Coordinates of C-alpha atoms and ligand atoms in Angstrom, one line a residue:
M12 CA 6.0 -75.0 28.8
K13 CA 2.4 -73.8 29.2
S14 CA -0.3 -75.5 27.0
V15 CA -2.2 -73.5 24.4
D16 CA -5.4 -74.3 26.2
D17 CA -4.1 -73.1 29.6
H18 CA -2.8 -69.9 28.1
L19 CA -6.1 -69.2 26.3
A20 CA -8.1 -69.9 29.5
D21 CA -5.9 -67.5 31.4
C22 CA -6.3 -64.7 28.8
L23 CA -10.1 -65.3 28.6
G24 CA -10.3 -65.4 32.3
A25 CA -8.8 -61.9 32.6
V26 CA -11.3 -60.1 30.5
E27 CA -15.0 -59.3 30.7
A28 CA -17.5 -58.1 28.2
L29 CA -17.2 -54.3 28.1
A30 CA -19.9 -52.4 30.0
A31 CA -22.9 -51.3 28.0
L32 CA -22.8 -47.8 26.6
D33 CA -25.3 -45.4 25.1
V34 CA -24.2 -44.8 21.5
A35 CA -25.4 -43.0 18.4
L36 CA -27.3 -45.2 16.0
L37 CA -24.6 -45.3 13.3
E38 CA -22.1 -46.5 15.8
A39 CA -24.4 -49.2 17.0
S40 CA -24.4 -51.2 13.8
D41 CA -22.7 -54.6 14.4
C42 CA -22.8 -54.1 18.1
L43 CA -24.6 -56.3 20.6
L44 CA -27.8 -54.6 21.8
A45 CA -27.8 -54.2 25.6
E46 CA -31.5 -53.3 26.2
D47 CA -34.9 -54.6 25.2
V48 CA -36.2 -51.9 22.9
V49 CA -39.9 -50.9 23.3
S50 CA -41.4 -48.8 20.5
P51 CA -43.0 -45.6 21.8
I52 CA -45.0 -45.3 18.6
S53 CA -46.9 -47.4 16.1
L54 CA -45.6 -48.1 12.6
P55 CA -47.1 -46.9 10.4
P56 CA -47.9 -44.1 12.8
F57 CA -51.1 -43.3 10.8
D58 CA -53.2 -44.9 8.1
N59 CA -51.7 -44.0 4.8
S60 CA -51.7 -44.7 1.1
A61 CA -49.6 -47.4 -0.4
M62 CA -50.0 -45.9 -3.9
D63 CA -50.2 -42.7 -5.8
G64 CA -53.9 -42.6 -6.6
Y65 CA -57.3 -41.7 -5.2
A66 CA -58.7 -42.4 -1.8
V67 CA -62.3 -43.6 -2.1
L68 CA -65.1 -45.6 -0.6
A69 CA -64.9 -49.0 -2.4
A70 CA -68.7 -49.0 -2.6
D71 CA -68.6 -45.8 -4.7
V72 CA -66.6 -47.5 -7.5
A73 CA -68.4 -50.9 -7.5
G74 CA -68.8 -52.2 -11.0
A75 CA -66.5 -49.6 -12.6
S76 CA -64.9 -50.5 -15.9
P77 CA -63.1 -48.8 -18.8
D78 CA -66.4 -48.6 -20.6
V79 CA -68.5 -47.5 -17.7
P80 CA -66.1 -45.7 -15.3
A81 CA -67.2 -44.4 -11.9
V82 CA -66.8 -40.6 -12.1
L83 CA -66.2 -38.9 -8.7
P84 CA -65.4 -35.2 -7.9
V85 CA -61.9 -34.8 -6.5
V86 CA -62.3 -32.7 -3.4
A87 CA -58.8 -32.5 -2.0
D88 CA -55.2 -33.3 -2.8
V89 CA -53.0 -34.9 -0.1
P90 CA -49.2 -35.1 -0.6
A91 CA -46.9 -37.1 1.6
G92 CA -46.1 -35.1 4.7
S93 CA -49.5 -33.3 4.7
G94 CA -50.5 -32.6 8.3
E95 CA -54.1 -31.9 7.4
S96 CA -56.6 -34.4 8.8
L97 CA -59.4 -35.0 6.2
R98 CA -62.6 -36.9 6.2
L99 CA -63.9 -38.4 3.0
T100 CA -67.4 -37.6 2.0
P101 CA -69.2 -40.5 0.4
G102 CA -69.5 -40.0 -3.3
T103 CA -66.2 -38.1 -3.6
A104 CA -62.5 -38.9 -4.1
V105 CA -59.3 -37.4 -2.6
R106 CA -56.2 -37.4 -4.7
I107 CA -53.4 -39.0 -2.6
M108 CA -49.7 -39.8 -2.9
T109 CA -47.8 -42.7 -1.5
G110 CA -47.2 -42.3 2.2
A111 CA -49.7 -39.5 2.6
P112 CA -52.3 -39.8 5.4
A113 CA -55.5 -41.4 4.3
P114 CA -58.6 -39.4 4.9
A115 CA -60.8 -40.8 7.6
G116 CA -63.7 -42.7 6.1
A117 CA -61.8 -43.8 3.0
D118 CA -61.6 -47.5 2.8
A119 CA -59.5 -48.0 -0.4
V120 CA -57.0 -46.3 -2.7
V121 CA -57.4 -46.7 -6.4
P122 CA -54.0 -46.5 -8.1
V123 CA -53.5 -43.7 -10.6
E124 CA -53.0 -46.3 -13.3
S125 CA -56.7 -47.3 -13.1
T126 CA -57.9 -43.8 -13.6
D127 CA -57.9 -40.9 -16.1
R128 CA -55.7 -39.0 -13.6
G129 CA -58.3 -36.3 -13.3
V130 CA -57.8 -33.3 -11.1
A131 CA -61.3 -31.7 -10.7
K132 CA -63.1 -35.0 -11.2
V133 CA -61.7 -38.5 -11.8
A134 CA -62.9 -41.4 -13.9
I135 CA -62.1 -44.7 -12.2
H136 CA -61.9 -47.7 -14.6
A137 CA -61.8 -50.6 -12.1
P138 CA -63.6 -51.6 -9.0
T139 CA -61.7 -52.1 -5.7
S140 CA -62.4 -53.7 -2.4
P141 CA -62.2 -52.3 1.2
G142 CA -58.6 -52.2 2.5
T143 CA -56.9 -52.1 -0.9
F144 CA -53.6 -50.1 -1.0
L145 CA -54.2 -48.7 2.5
R146 CA -51.4 -49.2 5.1
R147 CA -53.0 -49.3 8.5
I148 CA -51.7 -47.7 11.7
G149 CA -49.8 -50.2 13.8
E150 CA -49.9 -53.1 11.2
D151 CA -46.1 -53.3 11.4
V152 CA -45.3 -52.3 15.0
R153 CA -47.7 -51.3 17.8
A154 CA -46.8 -48.7 20.4
G155 CA -45.5 -50.7 23.4
D156 CA -44.2 -53.6 21.4
V157 CA -40.7 -55.0 22.2
V158 CA -39.2 -54.6 18.7
L159 CA -35.7 -55.9 19.5
R160 CA -34.4 -58.0 22.4
S161 CA -31.2 -57.4 24.4
G162 CA -28.4 -59.6 22.9
T163 CA -29.3 -59.0 19.3
R164 CA -26.3 -58.4 17.1
L165 CA -27.4 -55.2 15.3
T166 CA -27.4 -55.4 11.5
P167 CA -28.1 -52.4 9.3
R168 CA -31.7 -53.6 9.1
H169 CA -32.1 -53.5 12.9
V170 CA -30.6 -50.0 13.0
A171 CA -33.1 -48.9 10.3
L172 CA -35.9 -50.3 12.5
L173 CA -34.6 -48.3 15.5
A174 CA -34.5 -45.2 13.4
A175 CA -38.1 -45.9 12.2
I176 CA -39.4 -45.9 15.8
G177 CA -37.5 -42.7 16.4
R178 CA -34.5 -43.8 18.4
D179 CA -31.3 -41.9 17.7
R180 CA -29.2 -43.6 20.4
V181 CA -29.3 -47.1 21.9
M182 CA -27.5 -49.1 24.6
V183 CA -25.0 -51.5 23.2
R184 CA -21.9 -53.4 24.2
P185 CA -19.4 -51.0 22.6
R186 CA -17.0 -52.0 20.0
P187 CA -13.7 -52.6 21.7
R188 CA -11.0 -50.1 20.8
V189 CA -7.9 -51.9 19.9
V190 CA -4.5 -50.2 19.6
V191 CA -1.7 -51.9 17.7
I192 CA 2.0 -50.9 18.2
S193 CA 4.8 -52.4 16.2
T194 CA 8.2 -52.5 17.9
G195 CA 11.6 -53.0 16.2
S196 CA 14.4 -50.6 15.2
E197 CA 14.5 -52.4 11.8
L198 CA 11.0 -51.5 10.9
V199 CA 10.0 -48.9 8.2
P200 CA 6.4 -48.1 7.3
P201 CA 5.2 -49.4 3.9
G202 CA 5.6 -46.7 1.3
R203 CA 9.1 -45.9 2.3
T204 CA 12.2 -47.3 0.6
L205 CA 14.2 -49.8 2.7
G206 CA 17.7 -49.2 3.8
Y207 CA 20.0 -52.1 4.2
G208 CA 18.9 -54.1 7.3
Q209 CA 15.4 -52.7 7.3
I210 CA 12.1 -54.4 6.6
H211 CA 8.6 -53.0 6.2
D212 CA 6.3 -53.2 9.2
S213 CA 3.8 -55.7 8.0
N214 CA 2.4 -56.8 11.4
G215 CA 1.1 -53.3 12.1
V216 CA -1.4 -53.3 9.3
G217 CA -1.9 -57.0 9.4
L218 CA -2.9 -57.1 13.0
T219 CA -4.9 -53.9 12.8
A220 CA -6.8 -55.2 9.8
A221 CA -7.4 -58.5 11.6
A222 CA -9.0 -56.6 14.5
A223 CA -11.0 -54.4 12.2
E224 CA -12.3 -57.5 10.4
L225 CA -13.7 -58.6 13.7
G226 CA -15.6 -55.4 13.9
M227 CA -13.3 -53.7 16.4
A228 CA -12.4 -50.0 16.3
A229 CA -8.8 -50.7 15.5
D230 CA -5.9 -48.3 15.3
H231 CA -2.3 -48.7 14.3
V232 CA -0.3 -46.0 16.1
G233 CA 3.0 -46.8 14.3
I234 CA 6.4 -48.1 15.0
V235 CA 8.5 -47.8 18.1
E236 CA 12.2 -48.4 18.1
D237 CA 13.8 -50.9 20.4
D238 CA 14.4 -48.4 23.2
A239 CA 13.0 -49.0 26.7
R240 CA 11.9 -45.4 27.3
A241 CA 10.3 -45.1 23.9
V242 CA 8.3 -48.4 24.3
L243 CA 7.1 -47.4 27.7
A244 CA 6.1 -43.9 26.6
A245 CA 4.2 -45.3 23.6
L246 CA 2.3 -47.8 25.8
E247 CA 1.4 -45.2 28.4
D248 CA 0.3 -42.8 25.7
Q249 CA -2.2 -45.3 24.3
L250 CA -3.6 -46.5 27.6
V251 CA -6.4 -44.0 27.7
R252 CA -7.5 -44.8 24.2
A253 CA -7.5 -48.5 24.3
D254 CA -9.7 -51.3 25.6
L255 CA -7.0 -53.7 24.5
L256 CA -3.4 -53.2 23.4
I257 CA -1.4 -55.4 21.0
T258 CA 2.3 -55.1 20.5
S259 CA 4.4 -57.1 18.1
G260 CA 8.1 -57.8 18.5
G261 CA 10.6 -57.6 21.3
V262 CA 9.5 -60.5 23.3
S263 CA 12.0 -63.2 22.4
A264 CA 15.3 -63.8 24.1
G265 CA 17.4 -61.3 22.2
A266 CA 19.5 -58.5 23.7
F267 CA 17.2 -55.8 22.4
D268 CA 13.8 -57.4 23.3
T269 CA 12.6 -54.2 24.8
V270 CA 8.9 -55.0 25.3
K271 CA 9.7 -57.9 27.5
E272 CA 12.4 -56.0 29.3
V273 CA 10.2 -53.0 30.0
L274 CA 7.0 -54.9 30.9
S275 CA 8.8 -57.5 33.0
R276 CA 9.8 -54.8 35.4
I277 CA 6.3 -53.5 35.8
G278 CA 5.2 -57.0 36.7
T279 CA 1.6 -57.0 35.5
V280 CA 2.4 -58.8 32.2
R281 CA 3.6 -62.4 32.2
F282 CA 6.0 -63.7 29.6
E283 CA 5.6 -67.3 28.9
R284 CA 6.6 -70.1 26.6
V285 CA 3.5 -71.6 25.1
A286 CA 3.7 -75.1 23.7
M287 CA 2.9 -74.1 20.1
Q288 CA 4.5 -73.7 16.7
P289 CA 4.7 -71.0 15.6
G290 CA 4.2 -68.4 18.4
M291 CA 6.0 -69.9 21.4
P292 CA 6.9 -66.6 23.2
Q293 CA 3.7 -65.0 24.4
G294 CA 3.1 -62.2 26.8
F295 CA -0.3 -61.3 28.3
G296 CA -1.4 -59.1 31.2
T297 CA -2.8 -55.7 32.1
L298 CA -1.4 -52.2 32.2
G299 CA -2.2 -49.1 34.1
S300 CA -4.7 -48.3 36.8
E301 CA -7.5 -49.2 34.4
R302 CA -6.0 -52.6 33.9
V303 CA -6.1 -52.5 30.1
P304 CA -5.4 -56.0 28.7
I305 CA -2.3 -56.2 26.6
F306 CA -1.0 -58.9 24.3
T307 CA 2.7 -58.8 23.4
L308 CA 2.9 -60.9 20.3
P309 CA 6.1 -62.3 18.8
G310 CA 7.4 -60.2 15.9
N311 CA 7.7 -62.9 13.3
P312 CA 4.7 -62.2 11.0
V313 CA 3.4 -65.7 10.9
S314 CA 3.8 -66.1 14.7
A315 CA 2.0 -62.8 15.2
M316 CA -0.9 -63.7 13.0
V317 CA -1.3 -67.2 14.4
S318 CA -1.2 -65.8 18.0
F319 CA -3.9 -63.3 17.0
E320 CA -6.0 -66.1 15.7
V321 CA -5.5 -68.4 18.7
F322 CA -5.5 -66.0 21.6
V323 CA -6.4 -62.4 20.7
R324 CA -9.4 -63.1 18.6
P325 CA -11.3 -65.1 21.2
V326 CA -10.5 -62.4 23.8
L327 CA -11.7 -59.6 21.7
R328 CA -14.9 -61.5 20.9
K329 CA -15.5 -62.0 24.6
M330 CA -14.9 -58.4 25.3
W331 CA -17.5 -57.5 22.7
G332 CA -20.1 -59.8 24.3
E333 CA -20.0 -62.5 21.7
V334 CA -20.9 -66.1 22.6
G335 CA -19.1 -67.9 19.8
L336 CA -15.4 -67.1 20.4
H337 CA -13.6 -69.2 17.9
R338 CA -13.1 -69.6 14.2
H339 CA -15.2 -72.1 12.5
T340 CA -13.4 -75.3 11.9
V341 CA -13.7 -78.1 9.4
D342 CA -12.2 -81.6 9.5
A343 CA -10.0 -82.2 6.4
V344 CA -7.8 -85.0 5.1
A345 CA -4.1 -84.2 5.0
A346 CA -2.9 -84.3 1.4
Q347 CA 0.7 -85.1 2.3
D348 CA 3.1 -86.1 5.1
W349 CA 4.8 -83.6 7.3
P350 CA 6.6 -83.6 10.6
S351 CA 5.3 -81.9 13.7
P352 CA 7.2 -81.0 16.8
A353 CA 6.8 -83.2 19.9
G354 CA 4.9 -81.6 22.7
K355 CA 3.7 -78.6 20.8
R356 CA 0.5 -77.8 19.0
Q357 CA 1.3 -77.0 15.5
F358 CA -0.7 -74.5 13.5
V359 CA 0.1 -75.1 9.8
R360 CA -0.7 -72.5 7.2
A361 CA -2.6 -74.5 4.6
V362 CA -5.1 -74.4 1.8
L363 CA -8.4 -76.2 2.0
A364 CA -9.9 -77.6 -1.1
R365 CA -12.8 -80.0 -1.9
R366 CA -11.8 -83.4 -3.3
P367 CA -13.8 -84.9 -6.1
D368 CA -15.4 -87.3 -3.6
G369 CA -16.7 -84.2 -1.7
R370 CA -14.3 -84.5 1.3
A371 CA -12.2 -81.5 2.4
Q372 CA -8.5 -81.8 1.8
V373 CA -5.8 -79.8 3.4
T374 CA -2.4 -79.0 1.8
P375 CA 0.3 -77.0 3.6
V376 CA 1.4 -73.9 1.8
G377 CA 5.1 -73.6 0.9
G378 CA 7.6 -73.4 3.7
Q379 CA 6.7 -73.2 7.4
G380 CA 9.3 -70.6 8.4
S381 CA 7.7 -67.9 10.6
H382 CA 9.0 -65.1 8.4
L383 CA 7.3 -66.3 5.2
V384 CA 4.6 -63.7 4.7
A385 CA 3.8 -64.6 1.1
D386 CA 2.9 -68.2 2.1
L387 CA 0.8 -66.9 4.9
A388 CA -1.1 -64.7 2.5
H389 CA -1.9 -67.6 0.3
A390 CA -3.2 -69.8 3.1
N391 CA -6.9 -69.9 3.9
C392 CA -6.8 -72.1 7.0
L393 CA -4.6 -73.2 9.9
A394 CA -4.4 -77.0 10.1
V395 CA -4.1 -77.9 13.8
V396 CA -1.8 -80.8 14.7
A397 CA -2.1 -82.1 18.2
E398 CA 0.8 -81.9 20.7
D399 CA 1.4 -85.7 20.8
V400 CA 1.7 -86.1 17.0
T401 CA 5.2 -86.0 15.6
Q402 CA 4.4 -87.0 12.1
V403 CA 1.3 -86.2 10.0
R404 CA 0.6 -88.8 7.3
A405 CA -1.3 -88.3 4.1
G406 CA -4.9 -89.3 4.8
D407 CA -4.9 -88.3 8.5
V408 CA -7.9 -86.1 9.4
L409 CA -7.0 -82.7 10.9
R410 CA -9.1 -80.0 12.3
C411 CA -8.6 -76.8 10.3
M412 CA -9.4 -73.2 11.5
L413 CA -10.9 -71.3 8.6
L414 CA -9.3 -67.9 8.2
D415 CA -11.6 -66.0 5.9
R416 CA -14.3 -63.7 7.1
S417 CA -16.9 -65.2 4.9
R418 CA -16.4 -68.3 6.9
R419 CA -16.5 -66.6 10.3
Ligands
AMP786 P1 11.3 -60.0 17.5 O1 10.1 -60.7 18.1 O2 11.3 -58.6 17.7 O3 12.5 -60.7 17.9 O4 11.2 -60.2 15.9 C1 11.2 -61.4 15.3 C2 11.3 -61.3 13.8 O5 10.1 -60.6 13.3 C3 12.4 -60.4 13.3 O6 12.9 -61.0 12.1 C4 11.8 -59.1 13.1 O7 12.5 -58.3 12.1 C5 10.4 -59.5 12.6 N1 9.5 -58.4 12.9 C6 9.3 -57.8 14.0 N2 8.3 -56.9 14.0 C7 7.8 -57.0 12.7 C8 6.8 -56.3 12.0 N3 6.1 -55.3 12.7 N4 6.6 -56.6 10.8 C9 7.3 -57.5 10.1 N5 8.3 -58.2 10.7 C10 8.6 -57.9 12.0
MG787 MG1 12.6 -57.1 17.5

């Protein structure tokens, strides 16, 4: 049997970060920036007012008070968006709105609250000092500044900055497009009533949601029955749309394990027994002339999800240009004894909790059968038991992979 580490290394070795692509700004959020971004303009692009008020010369309102206001004629009105370029004559005021261009020569804005709000002339009730409530050209960004470095993971705030400097497109490592296909003649989409012998396709949505949670553009194309031609046709159909394919089911040793049967013939996907529990039957390789990577995951829901966590997730993160490929882990004390298979790495669905003494404690959830989806849903970590351990004892310290996004 192949070790988990060897299999993971093979999978990671077969993929590269996707080539950088020019995308619209809204598609860039969450992506890795693939260029140093230089601002062609200054921000603010012009001196402007930080308040609704009156642009003045501070010297003209020196000593103003409610009892002895400074009264100035209002010679112009500047709304935001005004393209007029004005010059302030000393001894006058210009009524101005937040974001409107400041008249040349004005050195302060008096907020409307400190005035009588006059239109023809204004009484100003408080002094000000030069620079007050003026936003200066370039005080945020100067034309020619590098505002974002290549390699930045773009947040909504970064995208807003790109928009502010006028970019509508940007070079990023694109979001990998993941296509999920469920195989199995027993599968019925959720929402339909089950006939005898049928089950709902839970891997389809589960795996698609897992890829989406990673930020991938993930699509579940549906269910394919256990028929060689149907499986092949579905895979070929999706090749053009996918940066990575995931199938579930049909890779064990049964008579109708069609995925394995079909792809074994093509010869670019290897089917292997990996020394892990659950998730032993694994297939990985590439398909088509574009060599699209494909994971053929076992059908058992727990095996499929564990396989996703252990192999697919790091591969997808690498394809997206991420540096940290793996889930965060914490060391936790086992709350109870349990057996572990010799020679296999065991991934135990479990719940982490904090003990009164502050240490993390890990408790397996329910049964460990690979079909137990409810138990999987209630777990928040996978406790990892090393290959050479056959018995976990209460008090042993285990590494636990955290499963929830908030702990990514
Ligand atoms: P297989 O890998 O096709 O032998 O399937 C192993 C087990 O997983 C069987 O009990 C299948 O019914 C079940 N299974 C396969 N595909 C899915 C799926 N998409 N959703 C839920 N269970 C599945
Ligand atoms: Mg099957």
